[in-house]
């Protein structure tokens, strides 16, 4: 395996509604044989409990039950593990996705705060010139939210708001989730078949 092929993707899940987007992205990446380094904020775990009924007392076992057996490899880092490899620019990665990205996390990344491992890993992506994709899921938004998104876009981050389309005529929530995850995979330059593209009538 080449060095480039062995580099992982970092996936961050923060405390916005829609944590299912992040979990589905991990499933899609692992199903494609990619390597994933996962970090979830405490608020992200709260969303997984409240919206999906996840057992969050033993977090590693919960993730093992979800992801073990898929073709790719993964590793989970606790949010306060600031000494983890992904906190360093010398740790080679393909990039990072924060999905969903709460406005608090987005603001912290825009301000370069690096108060936890997710924020630090995102800061590393910016300072090393690597791919950083942020998926905010909040509405409505005010001027500070918009300014933070503009700041990050000007720094090279890709902003992919969780705004599912309907031209593929979804008939289930799962198809709407897959549409958004597919749009993120497009930004990661990863081939997939999670939704029917416009003009594809086959």
PDB file of C-alpha atoms in Angstrom:
ATOM      1  CA  UNK A   1       0.000   0.000   0.000  1.00  0.00           C
ATOM      2  CA  UNK A   2       1.384   3.418  -0.918  1.00  0.00           C
ATOM      3  CA  UNK A   3       1.919   6.129   1.679  1.00  0.00           C
ATOM      4  CA  UNK A   4      -0.856   8.236   0.128  1.00  0.00           C
ATOM      5  CA  UNK A   5      -3.301   5.335   0.171  1.00  0.00           C
ATOM      6  CA  UNK A   6      -2.561   4.591   3.827  1.00  0.00           C
ATOM      7  CA  UNK A   7      -3.315   8.080   5.080  1.00  0.00           C
ATOM      8  CA  UNK A   8      -6.563   8.269   7.055  1.00  0.00           C
ATOM      9  CA  UNK A   9      -9.459  10.656   6.999  1.00  0.00           C
ATOM     10  CA  UNK A  10     -10.322  12.391  10.259  1.00  0.00           C
ATOM     11  CA  UNK A  11     -14.043  12.582  11.021  1.00  0.00           C
ATOM     12  CA  UNK A  12     -15.255  14.892  13.772  1.00  0.00           C
ATOM     13  CA  UNK A  13     -18.790  14.823  15.155  1.00  0.00           C
ATOM     14  CA  UNK A  14     -19.812  17.833  17.229  1.00  0.00           C
ATOM     15  CA  UNK A  15     -22.946  18.657  19.169  1.00  0.00           C
ATOM     16  CA  UNK A  16     -25.395  19.717  16.473  1.00  0.00           C
ATOM     17  CA  UNK A  17     -28.545  17.845  15.590  1.00  0.00           C
ATOM     18  CA  UNK A  18     -27.823  15.383  12.799  1.00  0.00           C
ATOM     19  CA  UNK A  19     -25.014  13.276  14.269  1.00  0.00           C
ATOM     20  CA  UNK A  20     -26.364  10.522  12.018  1.00  0.00           C
ATOM     21  CA  UNK A  21     -24.647  12.295   9.105  1.00  0.00           C
ATOM     22  CA  UNK A  22     -21.269  11.709  10.734  1.00  0.00           C
ATOM     23  CA  UNK A  23     -21.983   8.092  11.552  1.00  0.00           C
ATOM     24  CA  UNK A  24     -23.204   7.420   8.020  1.00  0.00           C
ATOM     25  CA  UNK A  25     -20.068   9.062   6.583  1.00  0.00           C
ATOM     26  CA  UNK A  26     -17.897   6.757   8.700  1.00  0.00           C
ATOM     27  CA  UNK A  27     -19.870   3.750   7.480  1.00  0.00           C
ATOM     28  CA  UNK A  28     -19.485   4.845   3.860  1.00  0.00           C
ATOM     29  CA  UNK A  29     -15.738   5.461   4.191  1.00  0.00           C
ATOM     30  CA  UNK A  30     -15.113   2.167   5.954  1.00  0.00           C
ATOM     31  CA  UNK A  31     -17.241   0.307   3.415  1.00  0.00           C
ATOM     32  CA  UNK A  32     -14.954   1.732   0.729  1.00  0.00           C
ATOM     33  CA  UNK A  33     -11.867   0.476   2.569  1.00  0.00           C
ATOM     34  CA  UNK A  34     -10.743   3.879   3.835  1.00  0.00           C
ATOM     35  CA  UNK A  35      -9.027   4.518   7.166  1.00  0.00           C
ATOM     36  CA  UNK A  36     -10.920   6.699   9.635  1.00  0.00           C
ATOM     37  CA  UNK A  37      -9.780   8.527  12.749  1.00  0.00           C
ATOM     38  CA  UNK A  38     -12.893   9.509  14.717  1.00  0.00           C
ATOM     39  CA  UNK A  39     -13.338  12.141  17.411  1.00  0.00           C
ATOM     40  CA  UNK A  40     -16.696  13.020  18.979  1.00  0.00           C
ATOM     41  CA  UNK A  41     -17.365  15.891  21.364  1.00  0.00           C
ATOM     42  CA  UNK A  42     -19.289  15.301  24.589  1.00  0.00           C
ATOM     43  CA  UNK A  43     -22.187  17.229  23.080  1.00  0.00           C
ATOM     44  CA  UNK A  44     -21.959  15.003  20.015  1.00  0.00           C
ATOM     45  CA  UNK A  45     -22.355  11.945  22.233  1.00  0.00           C
ATOM     46  CA  UNK A  46     -25.370  13.627  23.853  1.00  0.00           C
ATOM     47  CA  UNK A  47     -26.980  14.030  20.436  1.00  0.00           C
ATOM     48  CA  UNK A  48     -26.307  10.379  19.597  1.00  0.00           C
ATOM     49  CA  UNK A  49     -28.038   9.407  22.848  1.00  0.00           C
ATOM     50  CA  UNK A  50     -30.991  11.774  22.485  1.00  0.00           C
ATOM     51  CA  UNK A  51     -31.665  11.369  18.751  1.00  0.00           C
ATOM     52  CA  UNK A  52     -30.660   7.746  18.209  1.00  0.00           C
ATOM     53  CA  UNK A  53     -30.860   6.065  21.612  1.00  0.00           C
ATOM     54  CA  UNK A  54     -27.165   5.150  21.639  1.00  0.00           C
ATOM     55  CA  UNK A  55     -25.651   3.708  24.796  1.00  0.00           C
ATOM     56  CA  UNK A  56     -22.866   6.154  25.595  1.00  0.00           C
ATOM     57  CA  UNK A  57     -21.515   4.843  28.906  1.00  0.00           C
ATOM     58  CA  UNK A  58     -18.911   2.658  27.201  1.00  0.00           C
ATOM     59  CA  UNK A  59     -18.268   4.683  24.087  1.00  0.00           C
ATOM     60  CA  UNK A  60     -15.620   2.461  22.514  1.00  0.00           C
ATOM     61  CA  UNK A  61     -17.801  -0.653  22.753  1.00  0.00           C
ATOM     62  CA  UNK A  62     -20.690   1.240  21.177  1.00  0.00           C
ATOM     63  CA  UNK A  63     -18.531   2.223  18.214  1.00  0.00           C
ATOM     64  CA  UNK A  64     -17.094  -1.275  17.894  1.00  0.00           C
ATOM     65  CA  UNK A  65     -20.618  -2.679  17.591  1.00  0.00           C
ATOM     66  CA  UNK A  66     -21.319  -0.156  14.823  1.00  0.00           C
ATOM     67  CA  UNK A  67     -18.125  -0.266  12.754  1.00  0.00           C
ATOM     68  CA  UNK A  68     -16.284  -3.529  13.385  1.00  0.00           C
ATOM     69  CA  UNK A  69     -16.569  -5.887  10.439  1.00  0.00           C
ATOM     70  CA  UNK A  70     -16.493  -3.182   7.764  1.00  0.00           C
ATOM     71  CA  UNK A  71     -13.578  -3.404   5.276  1.00  0.00           C
ATOM     72  CA  UNK A  72     -11.769  -0.238   6.341  1.00  0.00           C
ATOM     73  CA  UNK A  73      -9.928   0.428   9.587  1.00  0.00           C
ATOM     74  CA  UNK A  74     -10.834   2.953  12.257  1.00  0.00           C
ATOM     75  CA  UNK A  75      -9.651   4.372  15.541  1.00  0.00           C
ATOM     76  CA  UNK A  76     -11.503   6.473  18.094  1.00  0.00           C
ATOM     77  CA  UNK A  77      -9.896   9.277  20.101  1.00  0.00           C
ATOM     78  CA  UNK A  78     -11.467  10.801  23.237  1.00  0.00           C
ATOM     79  CA  UNK A  79     -12.144  14.507  22.839  1.00  0.00           C
ATOM     80  CA  UNK A  80      -9.598  15.544  25.497  1.00  0.00           C
ATOM     81  CA  UNK A  81      -6.764  13.373  24.116  1.00  0.00           C
ATOM     82  CA  UNK A  82      -4.829  16.432  22.987  1.00  0.00           C
ATOM     83  CA  UNK A  83      -1.677  14.307  22.651  1.00  0.00           C
ATOM     84  CA  UNK A  84      -3.216  12.081  19.966  1.00  0.00           C
ATOM     85  CA  UNK A  85      -1.436  11.799  16.632  1.00  0.00           C
ATOM     86  CA  UNK A  86      -4.098  13.819  14.802  1.00  0.00           C
ATOM     87  CA  UNK A  87      -3.206  16.823  16.972  1.00  0.00           C
ATOM     88  CA  UNK A  88       0.145  17.141  15.178  1.00  0.00           C
ATOM     89  CA  UNK A  89       0.931  18.465  11.738  1.00  0.00           C
ATOM     90  CA  UNK A  90       3.539  15.716  11.365  1.00  0.00           C
ATOM     91  CA  UNK A  91       0.745  13.117  11.341  1.00  0.00           C
ATOM     92  CA  UNK A  92      -0.106  12.638   7.666  1.00  0.00           C
ATOM     93  CA  UNK A  93      -3.781  12.563   6.733  1.00  0.00           C
ATOM     94  CA  UNK A  94      -5.943  13.022   3.640  1.00  0.00           C
ATOM     95  CA  UNK A  95      -8.004  15.662   5.403  1.00  0.00           C
ATOM     96  CA  UNK A  96     -10.818  16.143   7.880  1.00  0.00           C
ATOM     97  CA  UNK A  97     -14.594  16.423   7.905  1.00  0.00           C
ATOM     98  CA  UNK A  98     -16.573  17.871  10.807  1.00  0.00           C
ATOM     99  CA  UNK A  99     -20.090  16.500  10.340  1.00  0.00           C
ATOM    100  CA  UNK A 100     -22.275  17.876  11.756  1.00  0.00           C
ATOM    101  CA  UNK A 101     -20.440  21.019  12.761  1.00  0.00           C
ATOM    102  CA  UNK A 102     -22.142  23.012  15.502  1.00  0.00           C
ATOM    103  CA  UNK A 103     -21.896  26.779  15.305  1.00  0.00           C
ATOM    104  CA  UNK A 104     -19.919  26.731  18.550  1.00  0.00           C
ATOM    105  CA  UNK A 105     -17.353  24.366  17.049  1.00  0.00           C
ATOM    106  CA  UNK A 106     -17.309  26.336  13.809  1.00  0.00           C
ATOM    107  CA  UNK A 107     -16.656  29.549  15.734  1.00  0.00           C
ATOM    108  CA  UNK A 108     -13.872  27.919  17.747  1.00  0.00           C
ATOM    109  CA  UNK A 109     -12.186  26.661  14.573  1.00  0.00           C
ATOM    110  CA  UNK A 110     -12.538  30.074  12.936  1.00  0.00           C
ATOM    111  CA  UNK A 111     -10.944  31.657  15.999  1.00  0.00           C
ATOM    112  CA  UNK A 112      -8.101  29.127  16.206  1.00  0.00           C
ATOM    113  CA  UNK A 113      -8.972  28.216  19.803  1.00  0.00           C
ATOM    114  CA  UNK A 114      -7.924  24.514  19.786  1.00  0.00           C
ATOM    115  CA  UNK A 115      -9.479  23.843  23.196  1.00  0.00           C
ATOM    116  CA  UNK A 116     -10.094  20.155  22.454  1.00  0.00           C
ATOM    117  CA  UNK A 117      -8.853  17.472  20.065  1.00  0.00           C
ATOM    118  CA  UNK A 118     -11.472  18.120  17.380  1.00  0.00           C
ATOM    119  CA  UNK A 119     -10.692  21.823  17.263  1.00  0.00           C
ATOM    120  CA  UNK A 120      -6.945  21.178  17.306  1.00  0.00           C
ATOM    121  CA  UNK A 121      -7.155  18.624  14.481  1.00  0.00           C
ATOM    122  CA  UNK A 122      -9.148  21.103  12.385  1.00  0.00           C
ATOM    123  CA  UNK A 123      -6.576  23.808  13.157  1.00  0.00           C
ATOM    124  CA  UNK A 124      -3.854  21.436  11.931  1.00  0.00           C
ATOM    125  CA  UNK A 125      -5.706  20.991   8.620  1.00  0.00           C
ATOM    126  CA  UNK A 126      -5.737  24.750   8.103  1.00  0.00           C
ATOM    127  CA  UNK A 127      -2.132  25.379   9.072  1.00  0.00           C
ATOM    128  CA  UNK A 128      -0.869  22.464   6.960  1.00  0.00           C
ATOM    129  CA  UNK A 129      -2.993  23.401   3.949  1.00  0.00           C
ATOM    130  CA  UNK A 130      -4.956  20.138   4.008  1.00  0.00           C
ATOM    131  CA  UNK A 131      -8.572  19.535   3.093  1.00  0.00           C
ATOM    132  CA  UNK A 132     -11.057  20.660   5.758  1.00  0.00           C
ATOM    133  CA  UNK A 133     -14.773  20.161   5.140  1.00  0.00           C
ATOM    134  CA  UNK A 134     -17.322  21.565   7.594  1.00  0.00           C
ATOM    135  CA  UNK A 135     -21.001  20.576   7.556  1.00  0.00           C
ATOM    136  CA  UNK A 136     -22.951  23.111   9.634  1.00  0.00           C
ATOM    137  CA  UNK A 137     -26.505  22.149  10.552  1.00  0.00           C
ATOM    138  CA  UNK A 138     -28.230  25.149  12.079  1.00  0.00           C
ATOM    139  CA  UNK A 139     -31.064  27.412  10.994  1.00  0.00           C
ATOM    140  CA  UNK A 140     -31.617  30.288  11.010  1.00  0.00           C
ATOM    141  CA  UNK A 141     -28.110  31.735  11.192  1.00  0.00           C
ATOM    142  CA  UNK A 142     -27.054  35.194  12.304  1.00  0.00           C
ATOM    143  CA  UNK A 143     -24.269  37.485  11.137  1.00  0.00           C
ATOM    144  CA  UNK A 144     -21.596  35.983  13.409  1.00  0.00           C
ATOM    145  CA  UNK A 145     -22.312  32.487  12.065  1.00  0.00           C
ATOM    146  CA  UNK A 146     -22.085  33.785   8.512  1.00  0.00           C
ATOM    147  CA  UNK A 147     -18.875  35.686   9.240  1.00  0.00           C
ATOM    148  CA  UNK A 148     -17.276  32.589  10.753  1.00  0.00           C
ATOM    149  CA  UNK A 149     -18.198  30.552   7.682  1.00  0.00           C
ATOM    150  CA  UNK A 150     -16.785  33.258   5.408  1.00  0.00           C
ATOM    151  CA  UNK A 151     -13.580  33.411   7.452  1.00  0.00           C
ATOM    152  CA  UNK A 152     -13.075  29.670   7.138  1.00  0.00           C
ATOM    153  CA  UNK A 153     -13.951  29.623   3.439  1.00  0.00           C
ATOM    154  CA  UNK A 154     -11.368  32.347   2.839  1.00  0.00           C
ATOM    155  CA  UNK A 155      -8.819  30.175   4.666  1.00  0.00           C
ATOM    156  CA  UNK A 156      -9.491  27.277   2.306  1.00  0.00           C
ATOM    157  CA  UNK A 157     -12.107  25.249   4.175  1.00  0.00           C
ATOM    158  CA  UNK A 158     -15.077  23.863   2.254  1.00  0.00           C
ATOM    159  CA  UNK A 159     -18.477  24.682   3.766  1.00  0.00           C
ATOM    160  CA  UNK A 160     -21.190  22.099   2.999  1.00  0.00           C
ATOM    161  CA  UNK A 161     -24.375  23.086   4.881  1.00  0.00           C
ATOM    162  CA  UNK A 162     -26.686  20.171   5.633  1.00  0.00           C
ATOM    163  CA  UNK A 163     -29.233  21.145   2.978  1.00  0.00           C
ATOM    164  CA  UNK A 164     -30.517  17.953   1.325  1.00  0.00           C
ATOM    165  CA  UNK A 165     -31.756  18.249  -2.257  1.00  0.00           C
ATOM    166  CA  UNK A 166     -34.839  16.562  -3.693  1.00  0.00           C
ATOM    167  CA  UNK A 167     -34.097  16.203  -7.414  1.00  0.00           C
ATOM    168  CA  UNK A 168     -33.186  12.560  -6.802  1.00  0.00           C
ATOM    169  CA  UNK A 169     -36.749  12.057  -5.478  1.00  0.00           C
ATOM    170  CA  UNK A 170     -35.966  10.569  -2.054  1.00  0.00           C
ATOM    171  CA  UNK A 171     -38.603   8.317  -0.519  1.00  0.00           C
ATOM    172  CA  UNK A 172     -37.012   7.835   2.916  1.00  0.00           C
ATOM    173  CA  UNK A 173     -35.019   9.674   5.552  1.00  0.00           C
ATOM    174  CA  UNK A 174     -32.123   7.320   4.821  1.00  0.00           C
ATOM    175  CA  UNK A 175     -32.019   8.487   1.196  1.00  0.00           C
ATOM    176  CA  UNK A 176     -31.950  12.126   2.336  1.00  0.00           C
ATOM    177  CA  UNK A 177     -29.075  11.328   4.700  1.00  0.00           C
ATOM    178  CA  UNK A 178     -27.215   9.511   1.931  1.00  0.00           C
ATOM    179  CA  UNK A 179     -27.654  12.524  -0.357  1.00  0.00           C
ATOM    180  CA  UNK A 180     -25.838  14.789   2.101  1.00  0.00           C
ATOM    181  CA  UNK A 181     -23.146  12.215   2.845  1.00  0.00           C
ATOM    182  CA  UNK A 182     -22.715  11.736  -0.906  1.00  0.00           C
ATOM    183  CA  UNK A 183     -22.225  15.477  -1.379  1.00  0.00           C
ATOM    184  CA  UNK A 184     -19.502  15.376   1.278  1.00  0.00           C
ATOM    185  CA  UNK A 185     -17.839  12.396  -0.427  1.00  0.00           C
ATOM    186  CA  UNK A 186     -17.883  14.402  -3.660  1.00  0.00           C
ATOM    187  CA  UNK A 187     -15.952  17.166  -1.886  1.00  0.00           C
ATOM    188  CA  UNK A 188     -13.520  14.507  -0.649  1.00  0.00           C
ATOM    189  CA  UNK A 189     -13.089  13.334  -4.278  1.00  0.00           C
ATOM    190  CA  UNK A 190     -14.281   9.832  -3.391  1.00  0.00           C
ATOM    191  CA  UNK A 191     -16.414   7.857  -5.846  1.00  0.00           C
ATOM    192  CA  UNK A 192     -19.710   6.532  -4.494  1.00  0.00           C
ATOM    193  CA  UNK A 193     -23.246   5.584  -5.452  1.00  0.00           C
ATOM    194  CA  UNK A 194     -25.183   6.984  -2.507  1.00  0.00           C
ATOM    195  CA  UNK A 195     -27.590   9.004  -4.640  1.00  0.00           C
ATOM    196  CA  UNK A 196     -28.684   9.374  -8.241  1.00  0.00           C
ATOM    197  CA  UNK A 197     -27.005  12.347  -9.865  1.00  0.00           C
ATOM    198  CA  UNK A 198     -28.842  14.930 -11.927  1.00  0.00           C
ATOM    199  CA  UNK A 199     -29.000  13.754 -15.514  1.00  0.00           C
ATOM    200  CA  UNK A 200     -28.433  10.114 -14.574  1.00  0.00           C
ATOM    201  CA  UNK A 201     -31.558   8.313 -15.766  1.00  0.00           C
ATOM    202  CA  UNK A 202     -30.079   4.811 -15.798  1.00  0.00           C
TER     203      UNK A 202
END
